[in-house]
Short mmCIF file of N, CA and C in Angstrom, two decimals:
data_model
loop_
_atom_site.label_atom_id
_atom_site.label_comp_id
_atom_site.label_asym_id
_atom_site.label_seq_id
_atom_site.Cartn_x
_atom_site.Cartn_y
_atom_site.Cartn_z
N UNK A 1 20.41 3.51 -33.02
CA UNK A 1 19.54 3.34 -33.99
C UNK A 1 19.67 2.22 -34.80
N UNK A 2 18.60 1.45 -35.27
CA UNK A 2 18.67 0.39 -36.68
C UNK A 2 18.63 1.11 -37.76
N UNK A 3 19.50 0.51 -39.02
CA UNK A 3 19.48 1.35 -40.41
C UNK A 3 19.91 0.23 -41.34
N UNK A 4 19.15 0.62 -42.38
CA UNK A 4 19.51 -0.02 -43.77
C UNK A 4 20.18 1.26 -44.71
N UNK A 5 21.34 1.28 -45.44
CA UNK A 5 21.27 1.72 -46.55
C UNK A 5 20.67 1.33 -47.87
N UNK A 6 20.56 1.74 -49.23
CA UNK A 6 19.93 0.94 -50.15
C UNK A 6 20.04 1.94 -51.49
N UNK A 7 21.05 1.24 -52.31
CA UNK A 7 21.56 2.35 -53.53
C UNK A 7 20.84 0.95 -54.80
N UNK A 8 20.27 2.01 -55.79
CA UNK A 8 19.32 0.94 -56.35
C UNK A 8 19.82 1.10 -58.00
N UNK A 9 21.14 1.66 -57.65
CA UNK A 9 21.92 1.95 -59.17
C UNK A 9 21.16 3.15 -59.92
N UNK A 10 21.47 3.69 -61.19
CA UNK A 10 21.04 4.45 -61.93
C UNK A 10 19.25 4.26 -62.75
N UNK A 11 18.59 4.84 -62.24
CA UNK A 11 17.31 4.69 -63.31
C UNK A 11 17.71 4.58 -64.87
N UNK A 12 17.53 3.35 -65.32
CA UNK A 12 17.16 2.80 -66.45
C UNK A 12 16.72 4.12 -67.37
N UNK A 13 15.40 4.42 -66.97
CA UNK A 13 14.88 5.52 -67.50
C UNK A 13 16.00 6.83 -67.69
N UNK A 14 16.92 7.43 -66.93
CA UNK A 14 17.80 8.44 -66.98
C UNK A 14 18.91 7.90 -68.19
N UNK A 15 18.77 6.90 -68.11
CA UNK A 15 20.38 6.28 -68.71
C UNK A 15 20.78 6.18 -70.07
N UNK A 16 20.02 6.62 -70.94
CA UNK A 16 19.92 7.37 -72.08
C UNK A 16 20.30 8.67 -72.57
N UNK A 17 21.47 8.90 -72.98
CA UNK A 17 22.21 10.85 -73.21
C UNK A 17 20.93 11.57 -73.66
N UNK A 18 19.94 11.09 -74.13
CA UNK A 18 19.08 12.07 -75.46
C UNK A 18 17.62 11.34 -75.35
N UNK A 19 16.62 11.93 -75.04
CA UNK A 19 15.21 11.75 -75.46
C UNK A 19 15.24 10.84 -76.54
N UNK A 20 14.16 9.95 -76.29
CA UNK A 20 14.12 8.92 -77.95
C UNK A 20 12.77 8.85 -78.39
N UNK A 21 11.95 10.00 -77.80
CA UNK A 21 10.56 10.40 -78.25
C UNK A 21 10.64 11.71 -79.33
N UNK A 22 10.70 11.22 -80.36
CA UNK A 22 11.09 12.47 -81.33
C UNK A 22 12.39 12.39 -81.84
N UNK A 23 12.53 13.11 -82.46
CA UNK A 23 14.11 14.08 -83.19
C UNK A 23 15.28 14.65 -81.82
N UNK A 24 16.12 14.07 -82.06
CA UNK A 24 16.79 14.55 -80.35
C UNK A 24 17.49 16.18 -80.67
N UNK A 25 17.36 17.10 -79.91
CA UNK A 25 17.42 18.40 -80.69
C UNK A 25 19.26 18.28 -80.58
N UNK A 26 19.79 19.30 -81.12
CA UNK A 26 20.94 19.72 -81.50
C UNK A 26 21.57 19.45 -79.99
N UNK A 27 21.15 20.19 -79.05
CA UNK A 27 21.86 20.42 -77.66
C UNK A 27 22.30 19.03 -77.24
N UNK A 28 21.37 17.93 -77.31
CA UNK A 28 21.07 17.02 -76.83
C UNK A 28 22.01 15.87 -77.26
N UNK A 29 22.07 16.10 -78.73
CA UNK A 29 23.19 15.30 -79.64
C UNK A 29 24.75 15.84 -79.41
N UNK A 30 24.76 16.84 -78.75
CA UNK A 30 26.28 17.32 -78.69
C UNK A 30 26.56 16.98 -77.71
N UNK A 31 25.80 17.08 -76.29
CA UNK A 31 25.97 16.98 -75.26
C UNK A 31 26.16 15.13 -74.77
N UNK A 32 25.65 14.51 -75.65
CA UNK A 32 25.97 12.89 -75.85
C UNK A 32 27.24 12.50 -75.86
N UNK A 33 27.58 13.47 -77.29
CA UNK A 33 29.12 12.92 -77.60
C UNK A 33 30.03 13.20 -76.58
N UNK A 34 29.83 14.42 -75.89
CA UNK A 34 30.69 15.22 -74.66
C UNK A 34 30.43 14.05 -73.82
N UNK A 35 29.52 13.36 -73.01
CA UNK A 35 29.66 12.33 -72.03
C UNK A 35 30.12 11.26 -72.46
N UNK A 36 30.32 10.75 -73.80
CA UNK A 36 30.78 9.09 -74.20
C UNK A 36 32.35 9.25 -74.61
N UNK A 37 32.48 10.73 -74.95
CA UNK A 37 34.08 10.23 -75.45
C UNK A 37 35.22 9.60 -74.30
N UNK A 38 35.13 8.15 -75.14
CA UNK A 38 36.06 7.18 -74.12
C UNK A 38 35.35 6.49 -73.33
N UNK A 39 34.53 6.60 -72.34
CA UNK A 39 33.84 6.37 -71.28
C UNK A 39 33.20 4.59 -71.75
N UNK A 40 33.94 4.07 -70.97
CA UNK A 40 33.60 2.35 -70.99
C UNK A 40 33.57 1.99 -69.42
N UNK A 41 32.90 2.79 -68.31
CA UNK A 41 32.37 2.13 -67.14
C UNK A 41 31.36 1.55 -67.12
N UNK A 42 30.72 0.64 -66.46
CA UNK A 42 29.52 -0.06 -66.51
C UNK A 42 28.74 0.70 -65.52
N UNK A 43 27.47 0.84 -65.85
CA UNK A 43 26.58 1.59 -64.93
C UNK A 43 25.65 0.09 -64.26
N UNK A 44 24.95 0.58 -63.46
CA UNK A 44 24.55 -0.18 -62.57
C UNK A 44 22.85 -0.25 -62.61
N UNK A 45 21.69 -0.39 -63.87
CA UNK A 45 20.73 0.11 -63.83
C UNK A 45 19.34 -0.69 -63.30
N UNK A 46 18.67 0.13 -62.87
CA UNK A 46 17.42 -0.46 -62.26
C UNK A 46 16.23 0.28 -62.81
N UNK A 47 14.92 -0.58 -63.26
CA UNK A 47 13.61 -0.03 -64.09
C UNK A 47 12.97 1.02 -62.44
N UNK A 48 12.81 2.40 -62.50
CA UNK A 48 12.28 3.03 -61.25
C UNK A 48 10.76 2.01 -61.23
N UNK A 49 9.95 1.62 -62.02
CA UNK A 49 8.90 1.11 -61.35
C UNK A 49 8.77 -0.04 -60.29
N UNK A 50 10.41 -0.74 -60.54
CA UNK A 50 10.53 -2.05 -59.88
C UNK A 50 11.45 -1.50 -58.30
N UNK A 51 11.53 -0.38 -58.08
CA UNK A 51 12.84 0.34 -56.77
C UNK A 51 11.71 -0.51 -55.78
N UNK A 52 9.72 0.14 -55.47
CA UNK A 52 9.75 -0.11 -54.41
C UNK A 52 9.20 -2.03 -53.91
N UNK A 53 9.33 -2.38 -55.13
CA UNK A 53 9.45 -3.61 -54.71
C UNK A 53 10.71 -4.26 -54.23
N UNK A 54 12.01 -3.44 -54.30
CA UNK A 54 12.83 -3.98 -54.21
C UNK A 54 13.23 -3.60 -53.08
N UNK A 55 12.50 -2.34 -52.70
CA UNK A 55 13.19 -2.00 -51.04
C UNK A 55 12.06 -2.54 -50.05
N UNK A 56 10.70 -2.63 -50.10
CA UNK A 56 9.78 -3.21 -49.59
C UNK A 56 10.69 -4.83 -49.18
N UNK A 57 11.39 -5.71 -50.07
CA UNK A 57 11.74 -6.93 -49.99
C UNK A 57 12.96 -6.62 -49.00
N UNK A 58 13.95 -5.64 -49.27
CA UNK A 58 15.28 -5.33 -48.52
C UNK A 58 14.64 -4.66 -47.07
N UNK A 59 13.63 -4.04 -46.71
CA UNK A 59 13.41 -3.37 -45.75
C UNK A 59 12.92 -5.14 -44.76
N UNK A 60 11.97 -5.74 -45.61
CA UNK A 60 11.48 -6.91 -44.58
C UNK A 60 12.87 -8.29 -43.93
N UNK A 61 13.45 -7.97 -44.90
CA UNK A 61 14.98 -8.92 -44.75
C UNK A 61 15.38 -8.78 -43.36
N UNK A 62 15.47 -9.42 -42.47
CA UNK A 62 16.41 -9.06 -41.29
C UNK A 62 17.73 -9.51 -41.54
N UNK A 63 18.40 -9.85 -42.23
CA UNK A 63 19.84 -9.73 -43.10
C UNK A 63 20.01 -8.65 -43.27
N UNK A 64 19.45 -7.79 -43.83
CA UNK A 64 19.49 -6.44 -44.30
C UNK A 64 20.18 -5.10 -42.68
N UNK A 65 19.53 -5.48 -41.86
CA UNK A 65 19.38 -4.69 -40.57
C UNK A 65 21.43 -4.24 -40.44
N UNK A 66 21.54 -3.05 -40.10
CA UNK A 66 22.13 -2.48 -39.98
C UNK A 66 23.89 -2.58 -41.11
N UNK A 67 23.08 -2.61 -42.07
CA UNK A 67 23.99 -2.97 -43.69
C UNK A 67 23.66 -1.95 -44.53
N UNK A 68 24.75 -2.36 -45.87
CA UNK A 68 24.38 -1.18 -46.98
C UNK A 68 23.88 -2.28 -47.71
N UNK A 69 22.94 -2.29 -48.87
CA UNK A 69 22.28 -3.12 -49.33
C UNK A 69 22.57 -2.57 -50.87
N UNK A 70 22.88 -3.37 -52.10
CA UNK A 70 23.06 -2.50 -53.58
C UNK A 70 22.20 -3.08 -54.35
N UNK A 71 21.24 -2.78 -55.36
CA UNK A 71 19.84 -3.79 -56.16
C UNK A 71 20.16 -3.54 -57.33
N UNK A 72 20.50 -4.13 -58.23
CA UNK A 72 20.17 -3.40 -59.96
C UNK A 72 19.76 -4.50 -60.67
N UNK A 73 19.07 -4.27 -61.97
CA UNK A 73 18.46 -5.68 -62.84
C UNK A 73 19.24 -5.57 -63.80
N UNK A 74 20.33 -4.19 -64.45
CA UNK A 74 21.16 -4.87 -65.44
C UNK A 74 22.43 -3.94 -65.69
N UNK A 75 23.37 -4.06 -66.51
CA UNK A 75 24.92 -3.39 -66.25
C UNK A 75 24.68 -3.05 -68.11
N UNK A 76 25.06 -1.89 -67.97
CA UNK A 76 25.41 -1.39 -69.48
C UNK A 76 26.61 -0.72 -69.15
N UNK A 77 27.57 -0.22 -70.66
CA UNK A 77 28.51 0.96 -70.56
C UNK A 77 27.59 2.36 -71.09
N UNK A 78 28.16 3.11 -70.72
CA UNK A 78 27.84 4.27 -71.67
C UNK A 78 27.79 4.44 -72.97
N UNK A 79 28.73 3.91 -73.75
CA UNK A 79 29.07 3.22 -74.82
C UNK A 79 27.42 2.58 -76.05
N UNK A 80 27.02 1.61 -74.68
CA UNK A 80 26.25 0.54 -74.78
C UNK A 80 24.99 1.36 -74.84
N UNK A 81 24.69 2.40 -73.49
CA UNK A 81 23.42 2.91 -73.53
C UNK A 81 23.77 4.22 -74.76
N UNK A 82 24.44 4.30 -75.81
CA UNK A 82 24.18 5.59 -76.40
C UNK A 82 23.85 4.94 -77.66
N UNK A 83 24.71 3.80 -77.90
CA UNK A 83 23.83 2.42 -79.06
C UNK A 83 22.19 2.48 -79.49
N UNK A 84 21.82 2.16 -77.62
CA UNK A 84 20.68 1.92 -77.76
C UNK A 84 19.52 3.30 -77.59
N UNK A 85 20.16 4.24 -77.43
CA UNK A 85 19.06 5.41 -77.82
C UNK A 85 19.56 5.46 -78.89
N UNK A 86 20.76 5.45 -80.36
CA UNK A 86 20.57 5.59 -81.38
C UNK A 86 20.20 4.80 -82.36
N UNK A 87 19.70 3.68 -81.66
CA UNK A 87 18.85 3.10 -82.49
C UNK A 87 17.42 3.37 -82.53
N UNK A 88 17.17 4.22 -81.21
CA UNK A 88 15.58 4.03 -80.55
C UNK A 88 15.13 5.15 -81.15
N UNK A 89 15.96 6.32 -81.25
CA UNK A 89 16.13 7.59 -81.90
C UNK A 89 15.57 7.31 -83.88
N UNK A 90 15.85 6.28 -84.40
CA UNK A 90 15.65 6.18 -85.41
C UNK A 90 16.46 7.19 -86.21
N UNK A 91 17.40 7.77 -85.37
CA UNK A 91 18.58 8.79 -85.90
C UNK A 91 19.82 8.87 -86.18
N UNK A 92 19.99 7.26 -86.60
CA UNK A 92 21.23 6.61 -86.58
C UNK A 92 22.91 7.49 -87.31
N UNK A 93 21.75 7.42 -89.02
CA UNK A 93 23.04 8.27 -89.59
C UNK A 93 23.66 9.44 -88.71
N UNK A 94 22.48 10.53 -88.35
CA UNK A 94 22.46 11.50 -87.78
C UNK A 94 23.11 11.72 -86.70
N UNK A 95 23.40 11.00 -85.63
CA UNK A 95 23.71 10.66 -84.60
C UNK A 95 25.38 9.98 -84.73
N UNK A 96 25.67 9.60 -85.70
CA UNK A 96 27.02 8.76 -85.55
C UNK A 96 28.14 9.66 -86.08
#
């Protein structure tokens, strides 16, 4: 049976360690620091709204038959994602 395994990387919308719409709740602040302590591996990120387009192109391409394919749009470390979230939240002083 023919197959194609598709990995789309982590969703960009889930890569921030806390919500950015309004003040971050205390539990999110604490969790974000616990997750980030000394973590520098890069994450492969993809926008959720682009996944369907990528999947359609991959499935239509005969070179992907019986293979595994990974798609991503950007790479960030957990520390970089945290900095983006801090700036976007407007709570830079409180979260540092």
